[in-house]
Amino acid sequence: MGHSIALVTGATSGLGQAAARLLVADGYREVIVTGRSLAGVQNAVAELTAGTKKRNFTPLELDLDTPSSVRSALAELVERGRPIDFLLLNAGMVPGKTRVMTAAGVEASEAPLIGHHQLTVGLLRANLLSPKPRIVITGAEPARGGVPLFKYTDVPAFAARSFRGDRTAAVEALIRSGPNVKYAPHNAYADAKLIIAWWVAALARRLPSGMAVYAVSPGASNATNVARNAGPLLKYLMIPITNLIPGMNQTPETAAGRYLRASKFGTDVSGQFFASAEGKFSGPMELQRQPHLHDSASQEAAWQAVVKVSGVDLSSPVPLSPVS
């Protein structure tokens, strides 16, 4: 990995910043550090440089909620012309009690996937991924079910009930938190991570030979900003209780280490979701085999819904519809 380049989204703090440090320690020649504001990214690069004594970090402004920011970041990467070997789509959030919508009409916890889709497709179109890159996007255990407080939507049932069986319309409704969706922050988070797992599977089928993508849960790491918008029940009760239980929490570096392990996976598990063992939020990660995760109809519905919301598809040479 001595001559390789990585790009990490959401790298100004927490897991993203920990991953950037680990990547340089692992031998990456350059790690592109992204965040919402240029000043914030520059500060993060200064911190990383001071902490590691290495100048391998490059700042890049990238606000995933804003399509114009994604386009600007892509244009800058095209100008640099250096293909990326490891794309870590780390940015994400736990939604708060009050529903928040982006300017593009996307529910806030769903918005990172839309931006990540636009970024990934843009890099693929511009031939800015190396011939055998690895793509990792952050997943989470609620996507598989069985996590207290978090319940994902039964999309086939939701589609049958509200959209005449159209799963693409059902997933789009979840992404947009539409009129048929009753907003609950923990459920919205579980849905966002389930849609990510499906999107990864669909993307894997579309990638050229040699490329691979995985959804990876870093596991519990509460010393980050991920829950900054979470409601009081999660922030002030569940997380403090979890911190007291052995094996239910880990450092950002330990959690981010899962990303690096996944970066060395083969193409044989491309499109899969890896997370903690059932009932755990740390320790070894396992391939998740729950049937709903492997429903190809739901996977394709998720892809088509993301394409519709983002306006960008891998198979089309131009955006499907104008984005602002």
Coordinates of C-alpha atoms in Angstrom, one line a residue:
M1 CA 0.0 0.0 0.0
G2 CA 3.1 2.3 -0.1
H3 CA 1.9 4.0 -3.3
S4 CA -1.8 4.1 -2.7
I5 CA -4.4 6.8 -2.2
A6 CA -7.4 6.7 0.1
L7 CA -10.4 9.1 0.5
V8 CA -12.3 9.2 3.7
T9 CA -15.6 11.1 4.1
G10 CA -16.6 12.6 7.4
A11 CA -13.0 12.6 8.5
T12 CA -12.9 15.8 10.6
S13 CA -13.5 13.9 13.9
G14 CA -14.4 10.5 15.4
L15 CA -14.2 7.3 13.3
G16 CA -13.3 9.1 10.1
Q17 CA -10.3 10.9 11.7
A18 CA -9.2 7.6 13.4
A19 CA -9.4 5.8 10.1
A20 CA -7.3 8.5 8.4
R21 CA -4.6 8.0 11.1
L22 CA -4.7 4.2 10.7
L23 CA -4.5 4.4 6.9
V24 CA -1.3 6.4 7.0
A25 CA 0.1 4.0 9.6
D26 CA -0.8 1.2 7.3
G27 CA 1.4 2.7 4.5
Y28 CA -1.0 4.8 2.4
R29 CA 0.9 7.5 0.6
E30 CA -2.0 10.0 0.6
V31 CA -5.2 10.2 2.6
I32 CA -7.8 12.7 1.3
V33 CA -9.6 14.0 4.3
T34 CA -13.1 15.4 3.6
G35 CA -15.7 17.4 5.6
R36 CA -18.5 19.9 5.3
S37 CA -16.3 23.0 5.4
L38 CA -12.8 23.8 4.1
A39 CA -11.8 25.4 7.4
G40 CA -12.9 22.3 9.3
V41 CA -11.1 20.0 7.0
Q42 CA -7.9 22.1 7.2
N43 CA -8.1 22.0 11.0
A44 CA -8.4 18.2 10.9
V45 CA -5.4 17.9 8.6
A46 CA -3.4 20.1 10.9
E47 CA -4.4 17.9 13.9
L48 CA -3.6 14.7 12.0
T49 CA -0.3 16.0 10.8
A50 CA 0.7 17.1 14.3
G51 CA -0.4 13.9 15.8
T52 CA 1.3 11.5 13.3
K53 CA 4.3 13.7 12.4
K54 CA 3.4 12.8 8.8
R55 CA 2.3 15.0 5.9
N56 CA 0.3 12.4 4.0
F57 CA -3.1 14.2 4.5
T58 CA -4.9 16.3 1.9
P59 CA -7.9 18.4 2.6
L60 CA -11.0 18.3 0.4
E61 CA -14.3 20.2 1.1
L62 CA -17.3 17.9 0.6
D63 CA -20.8 18.4 2.0
L64 CA -22.7 15.3 1.1
D65 CA -26.0 17.0 1.7
T66 CA -25.3 19.5 -1.1
P67 CA -25.1 18.1 -4.7
S68 CA -23.2 21.2 -5.9
S69 CA -20.5 20.5 -3.2
V70 CA -20.2 16.9 -4.4
R71 CA -19.8 18.1 -8.0
S72 CA -17.1 20.6 -6.9
A73 CA -15.2 17.9 -5.0
L74 CA -15.4 15.6 -8.0
A75 CA -14.1 18.4 -10.3
E76 CA -11.2 18.9 -7.9
L77 CA -10.4 15.2 -7.9
V78 CA -10.6 15.1 -11.7
E79 CA -8.2 18.0 -11.9
R80 CA -5.8 16.2 -9.6
G81 CA -6.1 13.1 -11.8
R82 CA -4.9 10.6 -9.2
P83 CA -7.0 7.4 -9.0
I84 CA -8.2 6.3 -5.5
D85 CA -7.4 2.8 -4.2
F86 CA -9.6 2.9 -1.1
L87 CA -12.8 4.8 -0.9
L88 CA -14.2 5.0 2.7
L89 CA -17.7 6.3 2.8
N90 CA -17.8 6.9 6.6
A91 CA -19.9 10.0 7.1
G92 CA -23.3 9.5 8.8
M93 CA -25.5 10.5 11.7
V94 CA -28.1 9.3 14.2
P95 CA -31.2 11.5 13.6
G96 CA -32.8 13.5 16.4
K97 CA -36.2 13.6 17.9
T98 CA -37.4 16.2 15.3
R99 CA -37.4 15.2 11.7
V100 CA -34.8 17.2 9.7
M101 CA -34.9 17.5 5.9
T102 CA -32.1 18.7 3.6
A103 CA -32.7 21.3 1.0
A104 CA -33.0 18.5 -1.6
G105 CA -35.9 17.0 0.3
V106 CA -34.1 14.1 1.9
E107 CA -34.4 13.0 5.5
A108 CA -31.1 13.8 7.3
S109 CA -30.0 10.3 8.2
E110 CA -30.7 9.2 4.6
A111 CA -28.8 12.1 3.1
P112 CA -25.3 10.7 3.4
L113 CA -26.1 7.8 1.2
I114 CA -27.4 10.1 -1.5
G115 CA -24.2 12.1 -1.4
H116 CA -22.1 9.0 -1.3
H117 CA -23.9 7.6 -4.3
Q118 CA -23.3 10.8 -6.2
L119 CA -19.6 10.7 -5.2
T120 CA -19.1 7.0 -6.0
V121 CA -20.8 7.1 -9.4
G122 CA -18.9 10.3 -10.2
L123 CA -15.6 8.7 -9.5
L124 CA -16.5 5.6 -11.5
R125 CA -17.6 7.7 -14.5
A126 CA -14.4 9.7 -14.3
N127 CA -12.2 6.6 -14.1
L128 CA -10.9 7.9 -10.8
L129 CA -10.9 4.6 -9.0
S130 CA -7.9 2.3 -9.5
P131 CA -8.4 -1.0 -11.4
K132 CA -8.9 -3.0 -8.2
P133 CA -10.2 -0.5 -5.6
R134 CA -12.0 -1.3 -2.4
I135 CA -15.1 0.7 -1.4
V136 CA -16.4 0.5 2.2
I137 CA -19.5 2.3 3.5
T138 CA -20.5 2.5 7.1
G139 CA -23.3 0.1 8.1
A140 CA -24.8 -0.6 11.5
E141 CA -26.3 -3.5 13.4
P142 CA -29.9 -2.2 13.4
A143 CA -30.0 -3.1 9.7
R144 CA -30.1 -6.8 10.6
G145 CA -32.7 -6.3 13.4
G146 CA -32.7 -7.4 17.0
V147 CA -31.4 -4.1 18.4
P148 CA -33.4 -2.5 21.2
L149 CA -35.2 0.7 20.3
F150 CA -34.3 0.3 16.6
K151 CA -36.7 -1.3 14.2
Y152 CA -36.4 -1.3 10.4
T153 CA -39.4 -1.1 8.1
D154 CA -40.7 -4.2 6.4
V155 CA -40.4 -2.8 2.9
P156 CA -42.3 -5.5 1.0
A157 CA -45.2 -5.1 3.4
F158 CA -45.0 -1.3 3.4
A159 CA -44.9 -1.4 -0.4
A160 CA -48.0 -3.7 -0.6
R161 CA -49.9 -1.5 1.9
S162 CA -49.1 1.9 0.5
F163 CA -47.6 1.7 -3.0
R164 CA -49.4 -1.2 -4.7
G165 CA -46.4 -3.4 -4.3
D166 CA -43.9 -0.9 -5.8
R167 CA -40.8 -1.4 -3.5
T168 CA -38.9 1.4 -5.3
A169 CA -41.6 3.9 -4.4
A170 CA -41.6 2.5 -0.8
V171 CA -37.8 3.0 -0.4
E172 CA -38.0 6.5 -1.9
A173 CA -40.7 7.3 0.6
L174 CA -38.4 6.3 3.4
I175 CA -35.5 8.3 2.0
R176 CA -37.8 11.4 1.7
S177 CA -39.7 10.6 4.9
G178 CA -42.8 11.0 2.8
P179 CA -46.5 11.3 3.8
N180 CA -46.9 7.5 4.3
V181 CA -44.0 7.4 6.7
K182 CA -44.4 8.0 10.4
Y183 CA -41.1 9.5 11.6
A184 CA -39.4 7.9 14.5
P185 CA -35.6 8.7 14.8
H186 CA -34.4 5.2 15.8
N187 CA -36.5 3.6 13.1
A188 CA -35.3 6.1 10.5
Y189 CA -31.7 5.2 11.4
A190 CA -32.4 1.5 11.1
D191 CA -34.0 2.1 7.7
A192 CA -31.0 4.2 6.5
K193 CA -28.6 1.5 7.4
L194 CA -30.8 -1.2 5.8
I195 CA -31.0 0.7 2.6
I196 CA -27.2 1.1 2.6
A197 CA -26.8 -2.7 2.9
W198 CA -29.1 -3.2 -0.1
W199 CA -27.4 -0.4 -2.1
V200 CA -24.0 -2.1 -1.6
A201 CA -25.3 -5.4 -2.9
A202 CA -26.8 -3.7 -6.0
L203 CA -23.6 -1.6 -6.6
A204 CA -21.5 -4.8 -6.4
R205 CA -23.4 -6.2 -9.3
R206 CA -22.6 -3.1 -11.4
L207 CA -18.9 -2.7 -10.6
P208 CA -16.3 -3.8 -13.2
S209 CA -14.3 -6.9 -12.6
G210 CA -11.7 -6.5 -9.9
M211 CA -13.6 -3.8 -7.9
A212 CA -15.4 -4.6 -4.7
V213 CA -17.7 -2.9 -2.2
Y214 CA -18.8 -3.8 1.3
A215 CA -21.0 -2.4 4.0
V216 CA -19.2 -2.5 7.4
S217 CA -20.5 -1.7 10.8
P218 CA -17.6 -0.3 12.9
G219 CA -19.5 -1.4 16.0
A220 CA -20.2 0.7 19.1
S221 CA -17.8 3.6 19.7
N222 CA -19.5 6.2 21.7
A223 CA -16.5 8.6 22.0
T224 CA -17.5 10.2 18.7
N225 CA -20.0 12.8 17.4
V226 CA -22.3 10.3 15.7
A227 CA -25.0 10.7 18.3
R228 CA -24.8 14.4 18.5
N229 CA -28.4 14.8 17.2
A230 CA -29.8 11.8 19.0
G231 CA -32.7 12.1 21.4
P232 CA -32.2 12.2 25.2
L233 CA -33.3 8.6 25.7
L234 CA -30.4 7.3 23.5
K235 CA -27.9 10.0 24.4
Y236 CA -28.4 10.2 28.2
L237 CA -29.7 6.7 29.1
M238 CA -28.9 4.0 26.5
I239 CA -25.3 5.2 25.7
P240 CA -24.2 5.7 29.3
I241 CA -25.7 2.3 30.3
T242 CA -23.9 0.7 27.3
N243 CA -20.6 2.2 28.3
L244 CA -20.8 0.3 31.6
I245 CA -21.3 -3.1 29.9
P246 CA -18.0 -4.9 29.1
G247 CA -17.6 -5.5 25.4
M248 CA -20.3 -3.1 24.4
N249 CA -18.1 -0.2 23.6
Q250 CA -14.7 0.4 22.0
T251 CA -12.3 3.1 21.1
P252 CA -12.6 4.9 17.7
E253 CA -9.3 3.4 16.6
T254 CA -10.5 -0.1 17.4
A255 CA -13.8 0.5 15.6
A256 CA -12.1 2.1 12.6
G257 CA -9.8 -0.9 12.4
R258 CA -12.8 -2.8 10.9
Y259 CA -12.7 -0.5 7.9
L260 CA -9.0 -1.4 7.3
R261 CA -9.6 -5.1 7.6
A262 CA -12.4 -4.9 5.1
S263 CA -10.1 -3.0 2.7
K264 CA -8.2 -6.2 2.3
F265 CA -11.3 -8.4 1.6
G266 CA -11.6 -10.1 -1.8
T267 CA -14.1 -9.7 -4.6
D268 CA -15.7 -13.0 -3.5
V269 CA -17.6 -11.2 -0.7
S270 CA -18.3 -8.0 -2.6
G271 CA -21.7 -6.6 -1.9
Q272 CA -21.9 -8.1 1.6
F273 CA -22.7 -6.6 5.0
F274 CA -20.3 -7.2 7.9
A275 CA -21.2 -6.4 11.5
S276 CA -20.7 -7.6 15.0
A277 CA -22.0 -11.0 16.1
E278 CA -25.6 -11.3 17.0
G279 CA -26.3 -9.5 20.3
K280 CA -22.9 -7.7 20.3
F281 CA -21.6 -4.3 19.2
S282 CA -17.8 -5.0 19.4
G283 CA -15.4 -7.8 18.9
P284 CA -14.9 -9.8 15.6
M285 CA -17.2 -8.9 12.7
E286 CA -19.2 -11.4 10.8
L287 CA -20.9 -11.7 7.4
Q288 CA -24.6 -11.0 8.0
R289 CA -26.8 -13.7 6.6
Q290 CA -30.4 -12.5 7.6
P291 CA -32.7 -13.3 4.7
H292 CA -34.1 -9.7 4.4
L293 CA -30.6 -8.4 3.7
H294 CA -30.2 -10.8 0.7
D295 CA -33.6 -10.0 -0.9
S296 CA -32.5 -9.1 -4.5
A297 CA -35.8 -7.4 -5.2
S298 CA -35.3 -5.1 -2.3
Q299 CA -31.7 -4.5 -3.2
E300 CA -32.6 -3.4 -6.7
A301 CA -35.5 -1.3 -5.4
A302 CA -33.1 0.5 -3.1
W303 CA -30.7 1.2 -6.0
Q304 CA -33.4 2.5 -8.2
A305 CA -34.8 4.7 -5.4
V306 CA -31.4 6.2 -4.7
V307 CA -30.9 6.8 -8.4
K308 CA -34.2 8.6 -8.6
V309 CA -33.6 10.8 -5.5
S310 CA -30.0 11.5 -6.5
G311 CA -30.5 12.0 -10.2
V312 CA -27.5 9.9 -11.0
D313 CA -27.2 6.4 -12.4
L314 CA -24.1 4.4 -13.3
S315 CA -25.6 3.4 -16.7
S316 CA -26.4 6.9 -17.9
P317 CA -23.8 9.3 -19.2
V318 CA -25.5 12.4 -17.6
P319 CA -27.6 13.0 -14.5
L320 CA -31.1 11.7 -15.0
S321 CA -32.5 15.1 -13.8
P322 CA -31.1 18.4 -12.8
V323 CA -29.7 18.7 -9.2
S324 CA -29.0 21.9 -7.4

